[in-house]
PDB file of C-alpha atoms in Angstrom:
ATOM      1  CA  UNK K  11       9.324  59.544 131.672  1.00 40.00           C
ATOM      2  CA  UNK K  12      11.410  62.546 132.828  1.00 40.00           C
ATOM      3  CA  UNK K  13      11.747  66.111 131.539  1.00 43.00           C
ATOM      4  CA  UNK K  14      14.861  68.365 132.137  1.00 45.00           C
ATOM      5  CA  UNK K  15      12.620  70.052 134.847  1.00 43.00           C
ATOM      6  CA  UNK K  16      13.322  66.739 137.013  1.00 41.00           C
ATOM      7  CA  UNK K  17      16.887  66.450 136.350  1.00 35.00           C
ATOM      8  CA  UNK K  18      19.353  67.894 139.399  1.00 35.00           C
ATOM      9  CA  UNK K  19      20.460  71.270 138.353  1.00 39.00           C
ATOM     10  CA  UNK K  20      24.483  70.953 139.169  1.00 40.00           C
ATOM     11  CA  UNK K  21      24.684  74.399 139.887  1.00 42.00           C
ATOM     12  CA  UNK K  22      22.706  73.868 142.659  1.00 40.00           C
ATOM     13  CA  UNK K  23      24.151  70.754 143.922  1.00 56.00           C
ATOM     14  CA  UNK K  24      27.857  72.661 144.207  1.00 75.00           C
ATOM     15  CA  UNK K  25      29.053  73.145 148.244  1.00 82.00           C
ATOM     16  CA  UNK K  26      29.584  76.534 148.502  1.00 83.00           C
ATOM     17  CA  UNK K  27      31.645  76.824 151.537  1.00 88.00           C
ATOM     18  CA  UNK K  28      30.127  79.532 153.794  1.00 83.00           C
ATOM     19  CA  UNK K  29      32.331  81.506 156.058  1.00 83.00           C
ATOM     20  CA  UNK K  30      32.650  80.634 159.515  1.00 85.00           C
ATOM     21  CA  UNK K  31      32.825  83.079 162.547  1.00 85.00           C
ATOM     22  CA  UNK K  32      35.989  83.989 163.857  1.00 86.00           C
ATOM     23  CA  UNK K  33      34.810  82.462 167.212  1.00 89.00           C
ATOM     24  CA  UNK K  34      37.410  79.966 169.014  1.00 91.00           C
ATOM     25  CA  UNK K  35      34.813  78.012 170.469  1.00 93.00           C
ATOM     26  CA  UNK K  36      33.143  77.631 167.381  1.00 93.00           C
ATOM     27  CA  UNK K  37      36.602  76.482 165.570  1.00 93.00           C
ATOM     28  CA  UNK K  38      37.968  73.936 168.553  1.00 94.00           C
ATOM     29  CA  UNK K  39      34.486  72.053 168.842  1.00 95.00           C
ATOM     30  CA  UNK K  40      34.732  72.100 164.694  1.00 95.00           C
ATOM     31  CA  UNK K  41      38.054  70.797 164.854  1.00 96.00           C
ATOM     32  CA  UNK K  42      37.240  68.426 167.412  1.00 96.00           C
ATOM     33  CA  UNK K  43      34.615  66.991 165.534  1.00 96.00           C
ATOM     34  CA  UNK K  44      36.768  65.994 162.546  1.00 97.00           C
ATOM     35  CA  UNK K  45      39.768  64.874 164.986  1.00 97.00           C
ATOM     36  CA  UNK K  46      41.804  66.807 166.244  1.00 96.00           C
ATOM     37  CA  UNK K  47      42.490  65.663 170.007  1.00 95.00           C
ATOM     38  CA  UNK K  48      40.977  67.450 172.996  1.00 94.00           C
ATOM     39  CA  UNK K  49      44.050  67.872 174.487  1.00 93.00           C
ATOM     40  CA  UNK K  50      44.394  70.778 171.547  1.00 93.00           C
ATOM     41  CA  UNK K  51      42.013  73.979 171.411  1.00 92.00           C
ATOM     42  CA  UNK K  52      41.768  77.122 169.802  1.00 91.00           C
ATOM     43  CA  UNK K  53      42.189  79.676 171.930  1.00 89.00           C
ATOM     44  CA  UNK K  54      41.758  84.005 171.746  1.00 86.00           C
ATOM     45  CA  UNK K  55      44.638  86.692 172.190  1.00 87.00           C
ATOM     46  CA  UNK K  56      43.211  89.734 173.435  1.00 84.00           C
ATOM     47  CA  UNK K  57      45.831  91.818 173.598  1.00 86.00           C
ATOM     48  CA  UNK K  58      49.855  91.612 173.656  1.00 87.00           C
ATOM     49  CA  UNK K  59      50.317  92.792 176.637  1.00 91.00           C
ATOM     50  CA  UNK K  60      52.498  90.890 179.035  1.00 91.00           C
ATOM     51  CA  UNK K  61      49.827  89.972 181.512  1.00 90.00           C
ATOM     52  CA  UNK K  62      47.354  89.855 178.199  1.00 89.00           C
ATOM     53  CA  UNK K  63      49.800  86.996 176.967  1.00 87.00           C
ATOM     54  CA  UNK K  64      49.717  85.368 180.115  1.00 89.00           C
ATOM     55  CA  UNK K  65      46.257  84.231 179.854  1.00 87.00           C
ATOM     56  CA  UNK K  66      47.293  82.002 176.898  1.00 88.00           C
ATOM     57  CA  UNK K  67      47.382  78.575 177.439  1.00 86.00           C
ATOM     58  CA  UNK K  68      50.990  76.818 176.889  1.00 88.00           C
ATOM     59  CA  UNK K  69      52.386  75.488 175.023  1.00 89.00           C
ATOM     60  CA  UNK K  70      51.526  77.384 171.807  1.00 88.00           C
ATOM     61  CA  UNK K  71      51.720  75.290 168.616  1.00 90.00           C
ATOM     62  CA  UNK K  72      50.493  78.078 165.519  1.00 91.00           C
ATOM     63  CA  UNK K  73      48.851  81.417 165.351  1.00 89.00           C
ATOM     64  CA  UNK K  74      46.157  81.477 163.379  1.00 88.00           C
ATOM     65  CA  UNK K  75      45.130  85.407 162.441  1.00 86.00           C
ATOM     66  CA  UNK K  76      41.830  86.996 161.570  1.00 84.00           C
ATOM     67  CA  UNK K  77      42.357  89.695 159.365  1.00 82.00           C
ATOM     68  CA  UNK K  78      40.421  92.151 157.394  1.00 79.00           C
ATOM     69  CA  UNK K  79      41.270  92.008 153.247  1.00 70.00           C
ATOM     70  CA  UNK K  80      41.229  95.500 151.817  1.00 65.00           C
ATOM     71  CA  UNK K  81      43.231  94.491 148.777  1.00 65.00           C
ATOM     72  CA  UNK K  82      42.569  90.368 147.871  1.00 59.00           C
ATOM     73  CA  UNK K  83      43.958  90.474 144.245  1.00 61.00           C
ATOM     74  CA  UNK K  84      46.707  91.943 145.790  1.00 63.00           C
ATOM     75  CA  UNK K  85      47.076  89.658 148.872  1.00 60.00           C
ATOM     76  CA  UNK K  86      46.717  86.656 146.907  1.00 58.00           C
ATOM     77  CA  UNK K  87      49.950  87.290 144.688  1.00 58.00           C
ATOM     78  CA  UNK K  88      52.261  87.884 147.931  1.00 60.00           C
ATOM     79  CA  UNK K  89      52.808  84.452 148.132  1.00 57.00           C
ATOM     80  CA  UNK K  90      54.632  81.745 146.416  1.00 61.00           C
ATOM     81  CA  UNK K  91      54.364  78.124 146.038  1.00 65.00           C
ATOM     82  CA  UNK K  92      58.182  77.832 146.633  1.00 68.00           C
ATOM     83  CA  UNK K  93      56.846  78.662 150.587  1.00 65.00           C
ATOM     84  CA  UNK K  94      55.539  75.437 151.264  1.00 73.00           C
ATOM     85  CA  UNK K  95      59.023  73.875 151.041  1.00 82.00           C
ATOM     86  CA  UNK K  96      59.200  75.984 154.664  1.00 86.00           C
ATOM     87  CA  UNK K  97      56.956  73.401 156.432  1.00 92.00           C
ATOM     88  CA  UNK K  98      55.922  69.628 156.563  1.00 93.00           C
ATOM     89  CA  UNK K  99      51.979  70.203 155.305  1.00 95.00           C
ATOM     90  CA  UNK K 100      51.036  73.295 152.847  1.00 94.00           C
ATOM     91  CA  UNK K 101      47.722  73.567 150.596  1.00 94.00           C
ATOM     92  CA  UNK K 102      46.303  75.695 147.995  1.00 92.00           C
ATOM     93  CA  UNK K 103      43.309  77.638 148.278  1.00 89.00           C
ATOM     94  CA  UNK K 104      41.093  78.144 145.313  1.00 88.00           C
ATOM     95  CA  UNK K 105      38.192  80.247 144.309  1.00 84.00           C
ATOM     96  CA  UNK K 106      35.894  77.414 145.465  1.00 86.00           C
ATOM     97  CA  UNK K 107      37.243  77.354 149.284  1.00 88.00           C
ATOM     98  CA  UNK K 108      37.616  81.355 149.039  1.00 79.00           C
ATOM     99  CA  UNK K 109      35.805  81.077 152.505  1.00 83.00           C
ATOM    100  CA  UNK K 110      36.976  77.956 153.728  1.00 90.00           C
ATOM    101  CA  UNK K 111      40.255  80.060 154.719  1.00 89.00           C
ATOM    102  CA  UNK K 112      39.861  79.309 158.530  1.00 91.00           C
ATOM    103  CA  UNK K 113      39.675  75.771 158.251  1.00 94.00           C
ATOM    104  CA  UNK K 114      42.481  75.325 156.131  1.00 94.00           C
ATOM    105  CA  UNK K 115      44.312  77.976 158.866  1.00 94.00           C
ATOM    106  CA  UNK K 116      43.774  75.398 161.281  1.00 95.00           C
ATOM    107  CA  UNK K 117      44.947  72.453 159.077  1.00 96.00           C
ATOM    108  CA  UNK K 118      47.872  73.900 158.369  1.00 95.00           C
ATOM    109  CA  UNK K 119      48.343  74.540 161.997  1.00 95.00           C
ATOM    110  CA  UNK K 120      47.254  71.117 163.123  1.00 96.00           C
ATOM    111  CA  UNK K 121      49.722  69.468 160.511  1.00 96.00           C
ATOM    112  CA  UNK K 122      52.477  71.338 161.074  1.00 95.00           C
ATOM    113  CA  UNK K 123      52.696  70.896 164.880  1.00 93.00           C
ATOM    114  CA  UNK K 124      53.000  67.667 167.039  1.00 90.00           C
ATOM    115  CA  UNK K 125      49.394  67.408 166.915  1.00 91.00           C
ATOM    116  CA  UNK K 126      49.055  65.457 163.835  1.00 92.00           C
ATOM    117  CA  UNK K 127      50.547  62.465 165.362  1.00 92.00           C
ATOM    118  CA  UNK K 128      47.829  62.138 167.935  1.00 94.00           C
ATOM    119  CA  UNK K 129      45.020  62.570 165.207  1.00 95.00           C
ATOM    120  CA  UNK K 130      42.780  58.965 165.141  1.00 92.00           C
ATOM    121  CA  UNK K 131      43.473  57.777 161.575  1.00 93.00           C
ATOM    122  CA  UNK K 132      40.091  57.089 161.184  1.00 96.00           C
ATOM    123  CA  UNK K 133      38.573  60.416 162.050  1.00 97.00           C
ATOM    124  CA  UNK K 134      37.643  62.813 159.203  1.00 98.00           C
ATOM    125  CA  UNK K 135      41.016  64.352 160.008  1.00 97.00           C
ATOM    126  CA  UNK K 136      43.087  61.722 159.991  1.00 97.00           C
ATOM    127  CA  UNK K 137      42.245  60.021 157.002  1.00 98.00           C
ATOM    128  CA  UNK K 138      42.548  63.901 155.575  1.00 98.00           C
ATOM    129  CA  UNK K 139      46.166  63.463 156.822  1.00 97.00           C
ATOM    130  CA  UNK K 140      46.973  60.395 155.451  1.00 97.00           C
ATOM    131  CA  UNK K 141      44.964  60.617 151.816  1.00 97.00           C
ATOM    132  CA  UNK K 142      46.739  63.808 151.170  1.00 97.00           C
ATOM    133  CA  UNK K 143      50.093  64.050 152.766  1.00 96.00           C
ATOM    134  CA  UNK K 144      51.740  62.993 150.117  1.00 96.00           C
ATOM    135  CA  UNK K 145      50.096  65.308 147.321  1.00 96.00           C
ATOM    136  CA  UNK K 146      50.934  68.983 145.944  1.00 94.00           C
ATOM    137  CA  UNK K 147      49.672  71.560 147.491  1.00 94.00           C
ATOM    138  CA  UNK K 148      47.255  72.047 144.695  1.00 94.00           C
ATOM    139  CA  UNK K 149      45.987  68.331 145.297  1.00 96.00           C
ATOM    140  CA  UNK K 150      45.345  68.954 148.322  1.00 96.00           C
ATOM    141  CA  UNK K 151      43.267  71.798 148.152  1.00 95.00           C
ATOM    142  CA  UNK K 152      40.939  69.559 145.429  1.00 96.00           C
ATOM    143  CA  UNK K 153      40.899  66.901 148.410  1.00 97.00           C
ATOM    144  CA  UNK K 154      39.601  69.022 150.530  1.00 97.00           C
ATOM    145  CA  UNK K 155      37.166  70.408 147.681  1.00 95.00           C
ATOM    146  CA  UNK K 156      35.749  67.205 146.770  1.00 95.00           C
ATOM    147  CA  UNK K 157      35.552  65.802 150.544  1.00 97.00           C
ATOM    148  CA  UNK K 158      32.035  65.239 151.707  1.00 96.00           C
ATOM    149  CA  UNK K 159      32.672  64.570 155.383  1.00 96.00           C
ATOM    150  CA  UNK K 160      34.642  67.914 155.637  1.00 96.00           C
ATOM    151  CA  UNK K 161      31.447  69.668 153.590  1.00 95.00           C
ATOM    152  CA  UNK K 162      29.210  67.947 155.857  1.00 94.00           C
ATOM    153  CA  UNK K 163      30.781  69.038 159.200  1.00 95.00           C
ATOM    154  CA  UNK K 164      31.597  72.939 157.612  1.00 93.00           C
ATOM    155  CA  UNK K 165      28.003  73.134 156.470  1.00 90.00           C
ATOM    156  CA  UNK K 166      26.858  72.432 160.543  1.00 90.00           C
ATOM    157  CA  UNK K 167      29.535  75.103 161.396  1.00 90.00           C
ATOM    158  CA  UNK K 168      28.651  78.077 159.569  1.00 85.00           C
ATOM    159  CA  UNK K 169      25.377  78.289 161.272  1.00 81.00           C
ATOM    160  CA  UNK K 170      26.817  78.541 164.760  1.00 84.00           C
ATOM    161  CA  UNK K 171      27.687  81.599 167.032  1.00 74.00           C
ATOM    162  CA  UNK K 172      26.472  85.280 167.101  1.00 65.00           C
ATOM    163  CA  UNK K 173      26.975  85.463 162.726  1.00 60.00           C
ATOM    164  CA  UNK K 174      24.166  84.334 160.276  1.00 59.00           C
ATOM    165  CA  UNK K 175      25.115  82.497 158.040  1.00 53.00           C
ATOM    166  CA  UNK K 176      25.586  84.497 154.536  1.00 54.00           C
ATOM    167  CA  UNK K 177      23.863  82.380 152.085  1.00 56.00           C
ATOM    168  CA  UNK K 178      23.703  84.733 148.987  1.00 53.00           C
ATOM    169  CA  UNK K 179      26.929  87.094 148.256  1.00 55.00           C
ATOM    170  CA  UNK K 180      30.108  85.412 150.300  1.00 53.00           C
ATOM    171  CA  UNK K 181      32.289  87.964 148.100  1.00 59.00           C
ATOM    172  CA  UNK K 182      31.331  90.205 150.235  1.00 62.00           C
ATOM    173  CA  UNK K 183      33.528  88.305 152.993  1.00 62.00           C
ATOM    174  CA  UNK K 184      36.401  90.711 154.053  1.00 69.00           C
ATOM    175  CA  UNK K 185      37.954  88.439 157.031  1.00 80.00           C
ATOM    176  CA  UNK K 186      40.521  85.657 155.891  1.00 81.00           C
ATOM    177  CA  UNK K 187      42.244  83.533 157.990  1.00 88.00           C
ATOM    178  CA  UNK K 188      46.416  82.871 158.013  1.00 89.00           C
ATOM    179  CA  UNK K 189      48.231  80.659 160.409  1.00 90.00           C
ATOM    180  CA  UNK K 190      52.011  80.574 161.554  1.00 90.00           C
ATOM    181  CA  UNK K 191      54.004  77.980 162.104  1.00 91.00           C
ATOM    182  CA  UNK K 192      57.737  77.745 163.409  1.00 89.00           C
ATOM    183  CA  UNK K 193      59.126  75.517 162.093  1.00 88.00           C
ATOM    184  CA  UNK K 194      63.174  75.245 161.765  1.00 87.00           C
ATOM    185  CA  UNK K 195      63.322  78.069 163.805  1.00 87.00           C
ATOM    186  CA  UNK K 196      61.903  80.074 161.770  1.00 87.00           C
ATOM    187  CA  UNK K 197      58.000  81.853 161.981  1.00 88.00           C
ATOM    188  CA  UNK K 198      56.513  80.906 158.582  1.00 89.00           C
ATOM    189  CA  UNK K 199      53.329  82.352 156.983  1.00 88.00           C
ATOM    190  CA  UNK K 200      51.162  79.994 156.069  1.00 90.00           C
ATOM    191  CA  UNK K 201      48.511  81.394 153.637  1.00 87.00           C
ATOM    192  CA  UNK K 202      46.943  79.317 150.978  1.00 81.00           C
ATOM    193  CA  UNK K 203      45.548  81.799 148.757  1.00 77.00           C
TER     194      UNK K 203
END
């Protein structure tokens, strides 16, 4: 006998993707934990400077940009789907990955650079790679959603570095994540929202 006190509440059961510090360390041991080869990292631009610049590993493959949202509802309608046809990989971000913005940064970094085809198949991220490659942007983004091994390694994430992890109110998130890509010739923004 059961009551509807012992059934799972499915509110509760929903991932909530908590923010992750904008910490490179953090983000290249992340990334190398779902795949992404350690010949790769994430690394930190302190300054533009020329002897700033210099400290930056070579070759570059994206940019991937913290920045600080003052006007989201406005932000979020810059864009346009029609963008994606710019690069090889492009997902959506919904509502439900609102702060899931710096991992999808570095996907869209890792599969739009010659990274992708030194990604182990089976690792998280390559089996990412090849379950979605072929979907819309917007299928994507419910991939990633719906993935449990991504959840898994994100949840492990958000705890790490200097930041608590916010556990209550993630609107209150101002920092979103963007990467660039050239591709073509061409630096293209690639922001999911």
């Amino acid at each position: 006998m059961s009551s509807d006190n012992d059934r799972p509440n499915s509110k509760a059961e929903e991932f909530s993707w908590p923010p992750l510090e904008s910490n490179p360390e953090i983000f290249t041991e992340y990334m190398r934990n779902v795949g992404l080869p350690k010949s790769y990292a994430i690394g930190e631009v302190f300054g533009f400077d020329e002897d700033l610049l210099a400290f930056i590993p070579q070759p570059i493959h994206a940019t991937i940009v913290c920045c600080e949202r003052l006007q989201k509802a406005r932000d979020k309608q810059r864009g346009s789907e029609s963008d994606a046809n710019n690069v090889e990989y492009f997902m959506k971000q919904t509502g439900t990955l609102d702060n899931a913005c710096g991992i999808i940064a570095c996907i869209h970094a890792t599969f739009n650079s010659n990274a992708k085809t030194e990604i182990t198949r089976d690792s998280i991220l390559g089996k990412f790679w090849n379950d979605t490659k072929d979907l819309t942007p917007m299928e994507r983004c419910t991939s990633l959603e719906t993935n449990d091994d991504f959840k898994t390694v994100h949840k492990g994430y958000a705890s790490k570095g200097q930041s608590k992890e916010i556990k209550s109110d993630q609107s209150s998130v101002k920092c979103h994540f963007i990467a660039y890509v050239l591709q073509n010739g061409k630096l293209v923004e690639l922001d999911g929202t």
